[in-house]
Tab-separated table of C-alpha atoms and ligand atoms in Angstrom:
chain	number	residue	atom	x	y	z
A	1	UNK	CA	37.984	6.330	-3.117
A	2	UNK	CA	36.967	4.298	-6.167
A	3	UNK	CA	33.841	5.266	-8.102
A	4	UNK	CA	30.481	4.070	-6.815
A	5	UNK	CA	28.696	1.427	-8.861
A	6	UNK	CA	25.137	2.167	-9.902
A	7	UNK	CA	22.167	-0.138	-10.306
A	8	UNK	CA	21.230	-1.576	-13.696
A	9	UNK	CA	19.029	0.867	-15.635
A	10	UNK	CA	15.332	0.205	-15.097
A	11	UNK	CA	15.943	-1.874	-11.966
A	12	UNK	CA	14.873	-0.039	-8.847
A	13	UNK	CA	15.716	-0.202	-5.178
A	14	UNK	CA	12.612	-0.263	-3.016
A	15	UNK	CA	13.712	1.822	-0.062
A	16	UNK	CA	12.409	1.513	3.508
A	17	UNK	CA	10.166	4.549	3.128
A	18	UNK	CA	8.103	2.902	0.360
A	19	UNK	CA	8.205	-0.701	1.547
A	20	UNK	CA	5.367	-0.194	4.088
A	21	UNK	CA	2.989	0.551	1.206
A	22	UNK	CA	4.089	-2.666	-0.501
A	23	UNK	CA	3.556	-4.559	2.752
A	24	UNK	CA	0.130	-3.068	3.176
A	25	UNK	CA	-0.716	-4.255	-0.361
A	26	UNK	CA	0.723	-7.701	0.392
A	27	UNK	CA	-1.358	-8.113	3.557
A	28	UNK	CA	-4.549	-7.059	1.788
A	29	UNK	CA	-3.801	-9.324	-1.187
A	30	UNK	CA	-3.095	-12.331	1.042
A	31	UNK	CA	-6.357	-11.835	2.929
A	32	UNK	CA	-8.413	-11.519	-0.238
A	33	UNK	CA	-6.718	-14.503	-1.913
A	34	UNK	CA	-7.365	-16.638	1.168
A	35	UNK	CA	-10.989	-15.538	1.178
A	36	UNK	CA	-11.334	-17.163	-2.270
A	37	UNK	CA	-9.330	-20.293	-1.514
A	38	UNK	CA	-6.187	-19.556	-3.539
A	39	UNK	CA	-2.873	-21.108	-2.527
A	40	UNK	CA	0.579	-19.672	-3.022
A	41	UNK	CA	3.135	-21.208	-5.360
A	42	UNK	CA	6.787	-20.059	-5.519
A	43	UNK	CA	8.669	-20.513	-8.752
A	44	UNK	CA	12.195	-19.972	-10.098
A	45	UNK	CA	13.152	-16.654	-11.659
A	46	UNK	CA	15.098	-18.462	-14.375
A	47	UNK	CA	13.587	-20.858	-16.877
A	48	UNK	CA	14.737	-22.402	-20.124
A	49	UNK	CA	14.372	-19.886	-22.949
A	50	UNK	CA	12.385	-22.439	-24.904
A	51	UNK	CA	9.556	-22.273	-22.343
A	52	UNK	CA	8.830	-18.622	-23.099
A	53	UNK	CA	9.420	-18.900	-26.828
A	54	UNK	CA	6.879	-21.717	-26.967
A	55	UNK	CA	4.251	-20.274	-24.630
A	56	UNK	CA	4.298	-16.533	-25.181
A	57	UNK	CA	4.708	-16.781	-28.958
A	58	UNK	CA	7.463	-15.675	-31.293
A	59	UNK	CA	5.825	-12.581	-32.689
A	60	UNK	CA	5.269	-10.762	-29.413
A	61	UNK	CA	7.131	-7.764	-28.027
A	62	UNK	CA	8.320	-9.898	-25.163
A	63	UNK	CA	9.955	-12.678	-27.152
A	64	UNK	CA	11.083	-10.473	-30.026
A	65	UNK	CA	12.877	-7.840	-28.036
A	66	UNK	CA	12.312	-7.792	-24.299
A	67	UNK	CA	13.777	-10.962	-22.848
A	68	UNK	CA	16.924	-11.170	-20.737
A	69	UNK	CA	18.390	-14.265	-22.329
A	70	UNK	CA	21.866	-15.657	-21.825
A	71	UNK	CA	23.857	-18.855	-21.991
A	72	UNK	CA	24.907	-20.311	-18.674
A	73	UNK	CA	28.216	-22.089	-18.107
A	74	UNK	CA	26.861	-25.297	-19.619
A	75	UNK	CA	25.850	-23.496	-22.798
A	76	UNK	CA	22.113	-23.817	-21.981
A	77	UNK	CA	19.979	-20.882	-23.058
A	78	UNK	CA	18.185	-19.454	-20.025
A	79	UNK	CA	15.864	-16.480	-19.617
A	80	UNK	CA	14.906	-14.345	-16.629
A	81	UNK	CA	11.160	-14.745	-16.466
A	82	UNK	CA	9.309	-11.912	-18.261
A	83	UNK	CA	5.980	-13.114	-16.792
A	84	UNK	CA	4.738	-15.826	-14.473
A	85	UNK	CA	2.140	-17.856	-16.350
A	86	UNK	CA	4.532	-19.984	-18.398
A	87	UNK	CA	6.544	-21.037	-15.335
A	88	UNK	CA	3.386	-21.764	-13.369
A	89	UNK	CA	2.028	-24.031	-16.103
A	90	UNK	CA	5.426	-25.699	-16.459
A	91	UNK	CA	5.542	-26.347	-12.707
A	92	UNK	CA	1.952	-27.600	-12.657
A	93	UNK	CA	2.624	-30.140	-15.397
A	94	UNK	CA	6.023	-31.179	-14.064
A	95	UNK	CA	4.737	-31.759	-10.522
A	96	UNK	CA	1.550	-33.529	-11.551
A	97	UNK	CA	-0.662	-30.792	-10.098
A	98	UNK	CA	-2.886	-30.365	-13.119
A	99	UNK	CA	-4.004	-33.889	-13.791
A	100	UNK	CA	-7.723	-34.388	-13.078
A	101	UNK	CA	-7.720	-31.592	-10.555
A	102	UNK	CA	-8.920	-28.102	-10.094
A	103	UNK	CA	-6.263	-25.636	-8.924
A	104	UNK	CA	-6.193	-22.018	-7.818
A	105	UNK	CA	-2.640	-20.655	-7.491
A	106	UNK	CA	-1.154	-17.252	-6.805
A	107	UNK	CA	2.409	-15.949	-6.795
A	108	UNK	CA	4.195	-12.671	-6.453
A	109	UNK	CA	7.644	-11.569	-7.500
A	110	UNK	CA	9.950	-9.795	-9.904
A	111	UNK	CA	9.661	-10.091	-13.692
A	112	UNK	CA	12.253	-8.900	-16.199
A	113	UNK	CA	11.730	-7.220	-19.560
A	114	UNK	CA	14.242	-5.176	-21.506
A	115	UNK	CA	11.916	-2.261	-22.250
A	116	UNK	CA	12.613	1.449	-22.448
A	117	UNK	CA	12.430	2.555	-18.806
A	118	UNK	CA	9.914	5.290	-18.059
A	119	UNK	CA	7.319	6.015	-15.404
A	120	UNK	CA	5.357	2.792	-14.832
A	121	UNK	CA	7.623	0.764	-17.136
A	122	UNK	CA	10.757	-0.830	-15.750
A	123	UNK	CA	13.175	-3.602	-16.594
A	124	UNK	CA	12.662	-5.322	-13.284
A	125	UNK	CA	9.086	-4.972	-12.099
A	126	UNK	CA	6.770	-6.978	-9.876
A	127	UNK	CA	3.580	-8.828	-10.518
A	128	UNK	CA	1.057	-10.572	-8.380
A	129	UNK	CA	-0.280	-13.339	-10.575
A	130	UNK	CA	-3.203	-15.710	-10.191
A	131	UNK	CA	-3.661	-18.830	-12.311
A	132	UNK	CA	-6.540	-21.293	-12.171
A	133	UNK	CA	-6.729	-24.676	-13.871
A	134	UNK	CA	-9.434	-27.168	-14.715
A	135	UNK	CA	-12.431	-24.840	-14.893
A	136	UNK	CA	-13.844	-24.252	-18.349
A	137	UNK	CA	-16.985	-22.241	-17.565
A	138	UNK	CA	-17.396	-18.497	-17.312
A	139	UNK	CA	-18.026	-18.726	-13.539
A	140	UNK	CA	-14.299	-18.803	-12.801
A	141	UNK	CA	-13.778	-15.787	-15.101
A	142	UNK	CA	-16.347	-13.944	-12.990
A	143	UNK	CA	-14.665	-15.094	-9.778
A	144	UNK	CA	-11.303	-13.734	-10.956
A	145	UNK	CA	-12.836	-10.353	-11.699
A	146	UNK	CA	-14.734	-10.257	-8.387
A	147	UNK	CA	-11.501	-11.115	-6.600
A	148	UNK	CA	-9.785	-8.146	-8.249
A	149	UNK	CA	-12.700	-5.867	-7.411
A	150	UNK	CA	-12.594	-6.971	-3.776
A	151	UNK	CA	-8.861	-6.299	-3.665
A	152	UNK	CA	-9.312	-2.763	-5.047
A	153	UNK	CA	-11.967	-2.179	-2.369
A	154	UNK	CA	-9.746	-3.561	0.387
A	155	UNK	CA	-6.991	-1.191	-0.715
A	156	UNK	CA	-9.291	1.783	-1.134
A	157	UNK	CA	-8.466	2.134	-4.834
A	158	UNK	CA	-11.336	3.425	-6.898
A	159	UNK	CA	-11.756	4.784	-10.380
A	160	UNK	CA	-10.349	1.752	-12.181
A	161	UNK	CA	-12.092	0.853	-15.401
A	162	UNK	CA	-12.741	-2.785	-16.251
A	163	UNK	CA	-12.482	-3.533	-19.973
A	164	UNK	CA	-13.667	-6.845	-21.321
A	165	UNK	CA	-13.492	-8.711	-24.581
A	166	UNK	CA	-13.744	-12.213	-25.914
A	167	UNK	CA	-11.204	-13.569	-28.371
A	168	UNK	CA	-13.406	-16.560	-29.210
A	169	UNK	CA	-12.051	-19.977	-30.088
A	170	UNK	CA	-9.036	-20.594	-32.268
A	171	UNK	CA	-11.299	-21.458	-35.206
A	172	UNK	CA	-13.383	-18.297	-34.858
A	173	UNK	CA	-10.237	-16.276	-34.555
A	174	UNK	CA	-8.919	-17.821	-37.739
A	175	UNK	CA	-11.931	-16.495	-39.667
A	176	UNK	CA	-11.657	-13.101	-38.036
A	177	UNK	CA	-7.983	-12.973	-38.846
A	178	UNK	CA	-8.749	-13.241	-42.568
A	179	UNK	CA	-11.099	-10.245	-42.386
A	180	UNK	CA	-8.559	-8.313	-40.375
A	181	UNK	CA	-5.710	-9.051	-42.774
A	182	UNK	CA	-7.810	-7.919	-45.721
A	183	UNK	CA	-8.574	-4.661	-43.890
A	184	UNK	CA	-4.978	-4.060	-42.834
A	185	UNK	CA	-3.664	-4.894	-46.323
A	186	UNK	CA	-5.854	-2.103	-47.632
A	187	UNK	CA	-4.096	0.252	-45.207
A	188	UNK	CA	-0.628	-1.184	-45.688
A	189	UNK	CA	0.921	2.162	-46.641
A	190	UNK	CA	-0.054	3.690	-43.300
A	191	UNK	CA	1.272	0.898	-41.059
A	192	UNK	CA	4.525	1.150	-39.122
A	193	UNK	CA	7.374	-1.325	-39.327
A	194	UNK	CA	6.247	-3.364	-36.292
A	195	UNK	CA	2.727	-3.666	-37.599
A	196	UNK	CA	3.881	-4.749	-41.046
A	197	UNK	CA	5.848	-7.573	-39.481
A	198	UNK	CA	2.902	-8.540	-37.304
A	199	UNK	CA	0.580	-8.357	-40.285
A	200	UNK	CA	2.413	-11.279	-41.820
A	201	UNK	CA	2.942	-13.346	-38.711
A	202	UNK	CA	0.324	-12.443	-36.117
A	203	UNK	CA	-2.078	-9.770	-37.389
A	204	UNK	CA	-4.261	-9.632	-34.242
A	205	UNK	CA	-1.317	-8.116	-32.471
A	206	UNK	CA	-1.561	-5.031	-34.661
A	207	UNK	CA	-4.640	-4.179	-32.557
A	208	UNK	CA	-2.338	-4.094	-29.513
A	209	UNK	CA	-0.037	-1.459	-31.030
A	210	UNK	CA	0.698	1.494	-28.758
A	211	UNK	CA	1.644	3.748	-31.708
A	212	UNK	CA	-0.681	6.795	-31.535
A	213	UNK	CA	-0.459	7.213	-35.321
A	214	UNK	CA	-2.188	3.842	-35.782
A	215	UNK	CA	-5.110	4.360	-33.442
A	216	UNK	CA	-7.525	5.554	-36.157
A	217	UNK	CA	-6.791	2.546	-38.353
A	218	UNK	CA	-7.197	0.262	-35.365
A	219	UNK	CA	-10.505	1.894	-34.446
A	220	UNK	CA	-11.840	1.181	-37.943
A	221	UNK	CA	-10.804	-2.486	-37.999
A	222	UNK	CA	-13.436	-5.247	-38.219
A	223	UNK	CA	-15.031	-5.969	-34.874
A	224	UNK	CA	-13.868	-9.119	-33.143
A	225	UNK	CA	-17.122	-9.288	-31.180
A	226	UNK	CA	-19.043	-9.760	-34.459
A	227	UNK	CA	-16.873	-12.735	-35.343
A	228	UNK	CA	-17.462	-14.754	-32.165
A	229	UNK	CA	-18.528	-18.383	-32.428
A	230	UNK	CA	-21.814	-19.329	-30.738
A	231	UNK	CA	-20.248	-21.024	-27.724
A	232	UNK	CA	-17.858	-18.188	-27.024
A	233	UNK	CA	-20.750	-15.764	-27.403
A	234	UNK	CA	-22.735	-17.696	-24.800
A	235	UNK	CA	-19.727	-17.858	-22.478
A	236	UNK	CA	-19.201	-14.117	-22.823
A	237	UNK	CA	-22.881	-13.226	-22.342
A	238	UNK	CA	-23.047	-15.329	-19.173
A	239	UNK	CA	-19.958	-13.564	-17.876
A	240	UNK	CA	-21.346	-10.097	-18.612
A	241	UNK	CA	-24.741	-10.893	-17.068
A	242	UNK	CA	-23.141	-12.273	-13.911
A	243	UNK	CA	-20.933	-9.224	-13.526
A	244	UNK	CA	-23.977	-6.981	-13.874
A	245	UNK	CA	-25.785	-9.083	-11.268
A	246	UNK	CA	-22.875	-8.470	-8.885
A	247	UNK	CA	-22.887	-4.759	-9.604
A	248	UNK	CA	-19.518	-4.762	-11.383
A	249	UNK	CA	-19.300	-1.974	-13.937
A	250	UNK	CA	-17.397	-2.748	-17.155
A	251	UNK	CA	-16.927	-1.654	-20.730
A	252	UNK	CA	-16.717	-4.043	-23.662
A	253	UNK	CA	-13.677	-3.094	-25.712
A	254	UNK	CA	-13.661	-5.105	-28.974
A	255	UNK	CA	-10.041	-4.006	-29.646
A	256	UNK	CA	-8.726	-5.496	-26.436
A	257	UNK	CA	-6.279	-8.281	-27.255
A	258	UNK	CA	-3.496	-9.432	-25.007
A	259	UNK	CA	0.208	-8.990	-25.591
A	260	UNK	CA	0.660	-12.732	-25.190
A	261	UNK	CA	-0.398	-15.296	-27.763
A	262	UNK	CA	-1.944	-17.953	-25.601
A	263	UNK	CA	-5.211	-16.288	-24.637
A	264	UNK	CA	-8.609	-17.466	-25.850
A	265	UNK	CA	-12.164	-16.348	-25.089
A	266	UNK	CA	-12.328	-13.957	-22.105
A	267	UNK	CA	-9.706	-11.240	-21.835
A	268	UNK	CA	-9.886	-8.321	-19.429
A	269	UNK	CA	-7.893	-5.372	-18.254
A	270	UNK	CA	-8.259	-2.943	-15.356
A	271	UNK	CA	-7.015	0.474	-16.365
A	272	UNK	CA	-6.611	3.882	-14.776
A	273	UNK	CA	-6.531	7.358	-16.280
A	274	UNK	CA	-4.303	8.631	-13.472
A	275	UNK	CA	-0.927	7.268	-14.527
A	276	UNK	CA	-0.528	8.667	-18.039
A	277	UNK	CA	0.412	6.301	-20.842
A	278	UNK	CA	1.072	3.296	-18.578
A	279	UNK	CA	-2.606	2.789	-17.852
A	280	UNK	CA	-2.981	-0.993	-17.444
A	281	UNK	CA	-2.876	-2.074	-13.807
A	282	UNK	CA	-4.038	-5.643	-14.211
A	283	UNK	CA	-4.490	-7.894	-17.220
A	284	UNK	CA	-5.870	-11.365	-17.557
A	285	UNK	CA	-8.078	-13.857	-19.287
A	286	UNK	CA	-8.432	-17.465	-20.350
A	287	UNK	CA	-5.612	-19.503	-21.824
A	288	UNK	CA	-7.344	-22.790	-22.526
A	289	UNK	CA	-4.765	-24.116	-24.987
A	290	UNK	CA	-1.579	-23.335	-23.086
A	291	UNK	CA	-1.336	-26.425	-20.870
A	292	UNK	CA	-1.586	-28.755	-23.841
A	293	UNK	CA	0.721	-26.532	-25.846
A	294	UNK	CA	3.373	-26.943	-23.144
A	295	UNK	CA	3.081	-30.719	-23.142
A	296	UNK	CA	0.356	-31.350	-20.570
A	297	UNK	CA	-3.035	-32.951	-21.079
A	298	UNK	CA	-5.633	-30.501	-22.370
A	299	UNK	CA	-6.844	-28.403	-19.458
A	300	UNK	CA	-8.737	-25.110	-19.396
A	301	UNK	CA	-7.119	-22.264	-17.506
A	302	UNK	CA	-7.658	-18.631	-16.607
A	303	UNK	CA	-5.761	-16.029	-14.645
A	304	UNK	CA	-4.505	-12.484	-14.367
A	305	UNK	CA	-1.448	-10.482	-13.348
A	306	UNK	CA	-1.333	-7.172	-11.514
A	307	UNK	CA	1.539	-4.768	-12.233
A	308	UNK	CA	2.560	-3.831	-8.710
A	309	UNK	CA	4.678	-0.732	-9.405
A	310	UNK	CA	1.691	0.859	-11.133
A	311	UNK	CA	-0.720	-0.156	-8.378
A	312	UNK	CA	1.636	1.046	-5.643
A	313	UNK	CA	2.036	4.354	-7.486
A	314	UNK	CA	-1.755	4.738	-7.415
A	315	UNK	CA	-1.899	3.853	-3.726
A	316	UNK	CA	0.838	6.330	-2.926
A	317	UNK	CA	-0.906	9.098	-4.846
A	318	UNK	CA	-4.080	8.416	-2.961
A	319	UNK	CA	-2.124	8.929	0.214
A	320	UNK	CA	-2.402	5.420	1.562
A	321	UNK	CA	-1.536	5.634	5.183
A	322	UNK	CA	0.962	2.871	5.767
A	323	UNK	CA	3.344	3.855	8.494
A	324	UNK	CA	6.281	1.576	9.125
A	325	UNK	CA	5.973	-0.595	12.210
A	326	UNK	CA	7.985	1.669	14.475
A	327	UNK	CA	9.536	0.173	17.609
A	328	UNK	CA	7.598	0.588	20.852
A	329	UNK	CA	10.714	1.739	22.557
A	330	UNK	CA	14.301	2.681	22.087
A	331	UNK	CA	16.744	1.317	24.627
A	332	UNK	CA	19.515	3.806	25.374
A	333	UNK	CA	22.639	2.575	27.137
A	334	UNK	CA	24.095	5.096	29.570
A	335	UNK	CA	27.610	3.691	29.928
A	336	UNK	CA	29.815	1.102	28.260
A	337	UNK	CA	29.701	-1.167	31.298
A	338	UNK	CA	25.924	-1.583	30.871
A	339	UNK	CA	26.212	-2.752	27.233
A	340	UNK	CA	25.973	-6.483	27.903
A	341	UNK	CA	23.170	-6.062	30.425
A	342	UNK	CA	21.282	-3.956	27.880
A	343	UNK	CA	21.382	-6.785	25.320
A	344	UNK	CA	19.790	-9.057	27.925
A	345	UNK	CA	17.191	-6.471	28.926
A	346	UNK	CA	16.251	-5.893	25.286
A	347	UNK	CA	15.651	-9.654	24.895
A	348	UNK	CA	13.448	-9.662	28.016
A	349	UNK	CA	11.428	-6.762	26.664
A	350	UNK	CA	10.982	-8.548	23.335
A	351	UNK	CA	9.944	-11.714	25.178
A	352	UNK	CA	7.205	-9.548	26.674
A	353	UNK	CA	5.961	-8.764	23.155
A	354	UNK	CA	7.498	-5.332	22.737
A	355	UNK	CA	9.312	-4.075	19.650
A	356	UNK	CA	12.644	-2.799	20.880
A	357	UNK	CA	15.418	-0.989	19.062
A	358	UNK	CA	18.638	-1.189	21.054
A	359	UNK	CA	21.288	1.500	20.914
A	360	UNK	CA	24.389	-0.259	19.604
A	361	UNK	CA	27.760	1.364	19.126
A	362	UNK	CA	27.680	3.651	22.166
A	363	UNK	CA	27.426	7.417	21.910
A	364	UNK	CA	26.612	10.317	24.218
A	365	UNK	CA	23.136	10.423	25.743
A	366	UNK	CA	22.213	13.362	23.533
A	367	UNK	CA	23.012	11.525	20.324
A	368	UNK	CA	21.256	8.386	21.594
A	369	UNK	CA	18.117	10.422	22.241
A	370	UNK	CA	18.346	11.786	18.702
A	371	UNK	CA	18.483	8.233	17.361
A	372	UNK	CA	15.549	7.359	19.614
A	373	UNK	CA	13.508	10.152	18.052
A	374	UNK	CA	14.455	9.086	14.556
A	375	UNK	CA	13.423	5.476	15.281
A	376	UNK	CA	9.816	6.614	15.622
A	377	UNK	CA	9.454	4.945	19.035
A	378	UNK	CA	7.193	6.780	21.487
A	379	UNK	CA	9.345	5.866	24.506
A	380	UNK	CA	13.005	5.642	25.359
A	381	UNK	CA	14.270	3.502	28.177
A	382	UNK	CA	17.522	4.690	29.742
A	383	UNK	CA	19.546	1.816	31.098
A	384	UNK	CA	22.779	1.834	33.099
A	385	UNK	CA	24.595	4.533	35.005
A	386	UNK	CA	23.011	5.516	38.297
A	387	UNK	CA	19.914	3.452	37.862
A	388	UNK	CA	21.566	0.233	36.724
A	389	UNK	CA	20.828	-1.778	39.862
A	390	UNK	CA	17.653	-0.159	41.111
A	391	UNK	CA	15.761	0.176	37.864
A	392	UNK	CA	15.554	2.128	34.642
A	393	UNK	CA	14.440	5.574	33.570
A	394	UNK	CA	11.549	5.761	31.129
A	395	UNK	CA	11.300	8.830	28.952
A	396	UNK	CA	8.155	9.742	27.063
A	397	UNK	CA	9.658	11.096	23.835
A	398	UNK	CA	6.555	13.120	22.944
A	399	UNK	CA	6.119	14.977	26.250
A	400	UNK	CA	9.716	14.782	27.425
A	401	UNK	CA	8.573	13.513	30.842
A	402	UNK	CA	10.872	11.064	32.568
A	403	UNK	CA	10.347	8.711	35.524
A	404	UNK	CA	12.550	6.170	37.292
A	405	UNK	CA	11.023	2.794	38.059
A	406	UNK	CA	11.936	-0.881	38.499
A	407	UNK	CA	12.330	-2.861	35.255
A	408	UNK	CA	9.245	-5.015	35.921
A	409	UNK	CA	7.053	-1.953	36.391
A	410	UNK	CA	8.434	-0.437	33.174
A	411	UNK	CA	7.559	-3.599	31.251
A	412	UNK	CA	4.019	-3.633	32.680
A	413	UNK	CA	3.585	0.038	31.874
A	414	UNK	CA	4.824	-0.340	28.281
A	415	UNK	CA	2.720	-3.437	27.663
A	416	UNK	CA	-0.335	-1.521	28.839
A	417	UNK	CA	0.467	1.455	26.630
A	418	UNK	CA	1.086	-0.637	23.522
A	419	UNK	CA	-1.539	-3.357	24.030
A	420	UNK	CA	-3.364	-2.634	20.759
A	421	UNK	CA	-0.179	-2.380	18.756
A	422	UNK	CA	1.076	-5.670	20.207
A	423	UNK	CA	-2.066	-7.643	19.488
A	424	UNK	CA	-2.385	-6.383	15.922
A	425	UNK	CA	1.267	-6.984	15.208
A	426	UNK	CA	1.445	-9.125	12.090
B	501	ATP	P1	1.827	-3.011	-21.483
B	501	ATP	O1	0.749	-2.975	-22.504
B	501	ATP	O2	1.728	-1.881	-20.478
B	501	ATP	O3	3.198	-3.211	-22.041
B	501	ATP	P2	1.632	-5.846	-21.186
B	501	ATP	O4	0.474	-6.188	-22.018
B	501	ATP	O5	2.996	-6.048	-21.719
B	501	ATP	O6	1.502	-4.317	-20.640
B	501	ATP	P3	1.224	-7.988	-19.317
B	501	ATP	O7	2.264	-8.830	-19.883
B	501	ATP	O8	-0.184	-8.324	-19.536
B	501	ATP	O9	1.496	-6.473	-19.742
B	501	ATP	O10	1.494	-7.792	-17.740
B	501	ATP	C1	0.470	-7.517	-16.794
B	501	ATP	C2	0.714	-6.196	-16.089
B	501	ATP	O11	2.066	-6.076	-15.679
B	501	ATP	C3	0.495	-4.970	-16.943
B	501	ATP	O12	-0.866	-4.648	-17.008
B	501	ATP	C4	1.285	-3.921	-16.204
B	501	ATP	O13	0.547	-3.410	-15.106
B	501	ATP	C5	2.460	-4.707	-15.680
B	501	ATP	N1	3.655	-4.512	-16.524
B	501	ATP	C6	3.948	-5.084	-17.714
B	501	ATP	N2	5.156	-4.701	-18.156
B	501	ATP	C7	5.656	-3.852	-17.213
B	501	ATP	C8	6.886	-3.124	-17.071
B	501	ATP	N3	7.861	-3.201	-17.977
B	501	ATP	N4	7.045	-2.358	-15.966
B	501	ATP	C9	6.082	-2.269	-15.022
B	501	ATP	N5	4.920	-2.935	-15.086
B	501	ATP	C10	4.696	-3.718	-16.170
B	502	MG	MG1	4.345	-4.810	-22.726
């Protein structure tokens, strides 16, 4: 036997026992997104490297060290998407979806970042992302946050903290940056290597450092909120007031900046204290300059992305009850001669709206009944042998009771027993 090949580090299999929780999330998310009028967009996993370099910014963790970049057979540099916003904007521009229109998109799928794998941090992970275009006011920022809050409620997740900040306009940020650089220069000796590099190229990103040794310096840095321009201030105040009016609790965190360069004005994050260091579940904000930056006409935009592994971990811890959709019945085949007939019977049962798992590959009755139990079905139908021409035997797997009856009666009986399950089947 040759050695077994293992998965790539940081890239996980989602096994059938966890997938029902993902599906439960997906159903809830779809319902909530529809309730707000968002439409799904599906985008490639691979994009030109240039797209991310230009949109995310050179001096970010992602572009500096996390991207899966390679040359394809034509010598073109391609990158597995580390996030979804850049591709969504690219697609919007390329397909003429952003011109003179308002759009509300969502997508879900895998993202790839070459990070150090640990709990809540993987090299392939999943995001549900939402991007809106063409709306400059704070009302859409509020809508995005209300949408998240509704989703948490639908999933039964509580205890998330909403943190808010405003990054202001580019011009306001420029002024703030000067104050920040002066402050950080004064603490140069205490900064780590990453921060020193950022200090020269993109000092705001020092505030985003995860290094515990830097947290005191970061806490003492000039306050971005004090540096806001009047319009951004007004935008932010309107947002905060509207959230209060809707009963959404939040905390203003003046150190909150995003890992990506293209944000402006509103930024927000939903965090939890239940998952250790990987506390951010959802991050978003406005990126008013990105569309133009990627070659489109100027167009305001705002969105967010939820980290699904972290959210699913929370759901699982809270004991979300998401049983797999077990079959309604297991169809056991009593002798080889009945095999073909059983295939036909299984189809008839499915036509009647039942979920049927058919015993394939033969086996003694005892082992078929074991498989029936393992399938989670409440009933087993025994087909073939003595009863082949007169009817079937129906076994209640919970009570062990068994009765012989004509096929039609069995179908009627099972449909009656599973009526609720059949009508709610998604
Ligand atoms: P972090 O600060 O945790 O590195 P980030 O700022 O890099 O997060 P974003 O790019 O804003 O994250 O992505 C949005 C969300 O995606 C995060 O809040 C998080 O829930 C999730 N996420 C980001 N990177 C990973 C990863 N490597 N593995 C799992 N989830 C991730
Ligand atoms: Mg990161």
